[in-house]
Short mmCIF file of C-alpha atoms in Angstrom, two decimals:
data_model
loop_
_atom_site.label_atom_id
_atom_site.label_comp_id
_atom_site.label_asym_id
_atom_site.label_seq_id
_atom_site.Cartn_x
_atom_site.Cartn_y
_atom_site.Cartn_z
CA MET A 1 96.88 127.65 117.91
CA ASP A 2 93.99 125.81 116.24
CA HIS A 3 93.18 122.23 117.18
CA PHE A 4 91.20 119.96 114.89
CA THR A 5 89.62 116.57 115.31
CA THR A 6 90.86 114.38 112.52
CA ASP A 7 90.15 110.89 111.28
CA LEU A 8 91.90 108.57 108.82
CA GLN A 9 89.75 107.03 106.12
CA ALA A 10 91.23 104.30 103.94
CA GLU A 11 90.65 105.18 100.29
CA LYS A 12 92.53 102.48 98.41
CA LEU A 13 94.45 99.29 99.14
CA VAL A 14 97.20 97.86 96.97
CA PHE A 15 98.38 94.29 97.60
CA GLU A 16 101.20 92.49 95.79
CA PHE A 17 102.79 89.09 96.38
CA ALA A 18 106.35 88.55 95.16
CA PHE A 19 109.40 86.28 95.42
CA HIS A 20 113.03 87.42 95.57
CA PRO A 21 115.27 84.82 93.85
CA ILE A 22 118.43 85.77 95.77
CA THR A 23 117.12 86.17 99.31
CA LYS A 24 114.64 83.31 98.67
CA GLU A 25 111.95 85.28 100.49
CA TYR A 26 108.27 85.58 99.68
CA LYS A 27 106.86 88.97 100.58
CA VAL A 28 103.45 90.62 100.61
CA ILE A 29 103.46 94.37 99.96
CA LYS A 30 100.52 96.41 101.23
CA ILE A 31 100.06 100.08 100.40
CA VAL A 32 97.21 101.86 102.16
CA ASN A 33 96.14 105.28 100.88
CA TYR A 34 94.36 107.38 103.49
CA ALA A 35 92.40 110.62 103.47
CA ILE A 36 92.83 112.78 106.58
CA LEU A 37 89.38 114.18 107.37
CA TYR A 38 88.86 117.33 109.46
CA HIS A 39 85.64 117.09 111.47
CA ASP A 40 85.77 120.56 113.04
CA ASP A 41 86.09 122.56 109.83
CA PRO A 42 84.19 121.37 106.74
CA TRP A 43 86.02 123.93 104.60
CA LEU A 44 89.34 122.15 105.05
CA LEU A 45 89.92 119.72 102.20
CA PRO A 46 91.03 116.16 103.00
CA ILE A 47 94.77 115.54 102.83
CA SER A 48 96.01 112.32 101.27
CA THR A 49 98.69 110.22 102.91
CA SER A 50 99.77 106.61 102.74
CA GLU A 51 101.51 103.82 104.59
CA VAL A 52 103.57 100.94 103.20
CA GLN A 53 103.67 97.63 105.06
CA VAL A 54 105.57 94.45 104.25
CA PHE A 55 104.94 90.93 105.47
CA THR A 56 107.64 88.28 104.96
CA LEU A 57 106.40 84.70 104.85
CA GLY A 58 107.76 82.93 107.90
CA GLY A 59 107.48 86.08 110.00
CA ASN A 60 104.72 86.82 112.46
CA SER A 61 103.78 90.46 111.84
CA TRP A 62 103.50 93.28 109.33
CA ARG A 63 106.36 95.78 109.25
CA SER A 64 105.64 99.42 108.49
CA ILE A 65 108.34 101.01 106.35
CA GLY A 66 106.87 104.49 106.29
CA GLU A 67 104.94 106.61 103.86
CA ALA A 68 104.90 106.12 100.08
CA SER A 69 105.63 109.36 98.28
CA TYR A 70 103.90 108.03 95.16
CA LYS A 71 100.19 107.53 94.47
CA ILE A 72 99.95 104.02 93.05
CA ASN A 73 96.91 103.75 90.80
CA GLY A 74 95.88 100.34 92.14
CA SER A 75 96.53 98.40 88.94
CA GLN A 76 98.49 95.15 88.89
CA GLY A 77 102.18 95.37 89.68
CA TYR A 78 104.82 93.57 87.62
CA MET A 79 108.06 91.94 88.76
CA LEU A 80 111.25 92.56 86.82
CA ASN A 81 114.89 92.62 87.95
CA ARG A 82 113.85 91.68 91.51
CA LYS A 83 111.66 94.77 91.77
CA MET A 84 107.91 95.32 91.73
CA HIS A 85 106.69 97.99 89.29
CA TRP A 86 103.55 100.11 89.10
CA LEU A 87 102.17 103.12 87.28
CA THR A 88 101.21 106.07 89.43
CA ARG A 89 98.05 108.09 89.14
CA LEU A 90 98.31 111.31 87.18
CA GLY A 91 99.01 114.08 89.66
CA SER A 92 101.58 116.25 91.36
CA CYS A 93 104.66 114.40 92.56
CA HIS A 94 107.91 116.04 93.65
CA GLY A 95 106.84 119.29 92.02
CA ARG A 96 105.85 117.64 88.72
CA HIS A 97 102.43 116.96 87.22
CA ASP A 98 103.11 113.58 85.73
CA ARG A 99 102.36 109.88 85.58
CA LEU A 100 105.38 107.88 86.73
CA ILE A 101 106.67 104.33 86.66
CA VAL A 102 107.85 103.44 90.15
CA SER A 103 109.65 100.38 91.47
CA PHE A 104 109.93 98.73 94.87
CA ASP A 105 113.15 96.84 95.59
CA LEU A 106 112.17 93.63 97.40
CA ALA A 107 115.54 93.22 99.13
CA GLU A 108 116.18 96.83 100.19
CA GLU A 109 112.47 97.67 100.58
CA VAL A 110 112.81 101.12 99.03
CA PHE A 111 110.97 102.89 96.22
CA GLY A 112 112.56 104.29 93.10
CA GLU A 113 111.59 105.82 89.76
CA VAL A 114 112.10 104.24 86.36
CA PRO A 115 112.94 106.82 83.67
CA LYS A 116 110.39 107.12 80.89
CA VAL A 117 109.64 109.14 77.78
CA ASP A 118 106.62 111.42 77.37
CA PHE A 119 104.96 108.89 74.99
CA ASN A 120 104.23 111.73 72.53
CA LEU A 121 100.80 112.63 73.90
CA ASP A 122 98.90 114.55 76.53
CA LEU A 123 99.01 112.41 79.69
CA ARG A 124 95.49 113.54 80.62
CA ILE A 125 93.74 111.85 77.71
CA GLY A 126 95.52 108.52 77.25
CA LYS A 127 94.83 105.23 79.04
CA PHE A 128 98.07 103.71 80.31
CA HIS A 129 98.77 100.07 81.18
CA LEU A 130 102.03 98.61 82.46
CA ALA A 131 103.28 95.12 81.59
CA VAL A 132 106.37 93.00 81.06
CA LEU A 133 106.83 91.93 77.43
CA ARG A 134 109.71 89.78 76.18
CA GLY A 135 111.63 90.46 79.39
CA CYS A 136 111.24 94.24 79.09
CA LEU A 137 109.09 96.80 80.82
CA ALA A 138 106.27 97.78 78.49
CA VAL A 139 103.63 100.50 78.49
CA SER A 140 100.56 100.49 76.28
CA VAL A 141 98.95 103.86 75.57
CA THR A 142 95.42 103.95 74.18
CA LEU A 143 93.76 107.09 72.89
CA PRO A 144 90.01 107.63 73.18
CA HIS A 145 87.99 107.41 69.98
CA GLN A 146 87.47 111.19 69.79
CA ASN A 147 91.25 111.64 69.74
CA GLY A 148 91.86 109.17 66.94
CA GLY A 149 91.86 105.93 68.92
CA GLY A 150 94.52 103.30 68.48
CA THR A 151 97.11 101.86 70.83
CA ASP A 152 100.88 102.32 70.95
CA ILE A 153 103.05 99.78 72.79
CA TRP A 154 106.40 101.00 74.09
CA LEU A 155 109.25 98.78 75.30
CA MET A 156 112.24 99.68 77.45
CA LYS A 157 114.87 97.55 75.71
CA GLU A 158 117.55 98.18 78.37
CA TYR A 159 116.28 98.34 81.93
CA ASN A 160 116.50 101.74 83.63
CA VAL A 161 117.88 103.46 80.51
CA LYS A 162 115.56 106.21 79.30
CA GLU A 163 117.04 106.29 75.79
CA SER A 164 116.17 102.62 75.27
CA TRP A 165 112.39 103.23 75.13
CA VAL A 166 111.13 102.24 71.67
CA LYS A 167 107.64 102.38 70.19
CA GLU A 168 107.52 98.71 69.24
CA TYR A 169 103.93 98.32 68.03
CA ILE A 170 101.27 100.62 66.59
CA ILE A 171 97.73 99.23 66.60
CA GLU A 172 95.46 101.47 64.58
CA ALA A 173 91.89 102.15 65.60
CA TYR A 174 89.21 100.08 63.92
CA THR A 175 85.70 101.40 63.47
CA PRO A 176 83.30 98.76 62.10
CA THR A 177 80.93 99.88 59.35
CA PRO A 178 77.38 98.53 58.85
CA ASN A 179 78.65 96.65 55.79
CA SER A 180 81.53 94.96 57.64
CA VAL A 181 79.21 93.91 60.48
CA THR A 182 76.73 92.41 57.98
CA GLN A 183 79.51 90.47 56.22
CA HIS A 184 80.68 89.08 59.56
CA LEU A 185 77.17 87.92 60.52
CA VAL A 186 76.71 86.27 57.10
CA ARG A 187 79.98 84.32 57.55
CA VAL A 188 78.91 83.20 61.02
CA GLU A 189 75.57 81.92 59.71
CA GLU A 190 77.35 80.10 56.86
CA TRP A 191 79.68 78.34 59.33
CA ARG A 192 76.75 77.41 61.55
CA ALA A 193 74.86 75.91 58.64
CA LEU A 194 77.93 74.05 57.40
CA ALA A 195 78.75 72.63 60.82
CA SER A 196 75.13 71.51 61.20
CA VAL A 197 74.96 69.78 57.81
CA ARG A 198 78.38 68.11 57.89
CA ARG A 199 78.21 67.36 61.64
CA TRP A 200 81.95 67.85 61.95
CA PRO A 201 83.29 66.52 65.24
CA GLY A 202 85.05 69.09 67.33
CA VAL A 203 83.52 72.07 65.53
CA PHE A 204 82.03 74.50 67.98
CA ILE A 205 80.88 77.99 67.14
CA ASN A 206 80.21 80.20 70.14
CA ILE A 207 79.13 83.76 69.47
#
């Protein structure tokens, strides 16, 4: 049986601070992503693992609640329906190559998945951002310029119902032309000159 010397190296930390309106508790959620390094065999690739810890204000220590089976991408989490929500990094999860929306129930201290649509694009090329808009979970998807650009904003109108996802806004890509840039600069110079001549109070132009 082979024995290896291993070491844990922290790769990413995720911190969130949240309040539960029913339990009246403030909690800090800490997710630590580790890489398990093998010192005795350089050919063995690092294995990723994680640990979730929770600190309740008024307590005196962190509580470990085990390993997170999701790879949180480190972006800001959003509270909705007494749960914290994040996007995961694109990767393999439970046999799927996907980017997920996951939740963490502040009272039960368990993770869950929020159903989503495929957003009508290749998940490898879009930039995804999670938010809460008008009391609904929202995801903005932005395409790179070489793929047409533009941003779509999706809303989940009914929480935890996959069929309620709606593409609410479409923001088309804008590519400035030399002519449009020149027109903008001319307008700026006109406003500067006008503000200087008239000496309007409260007029500030900051470019």
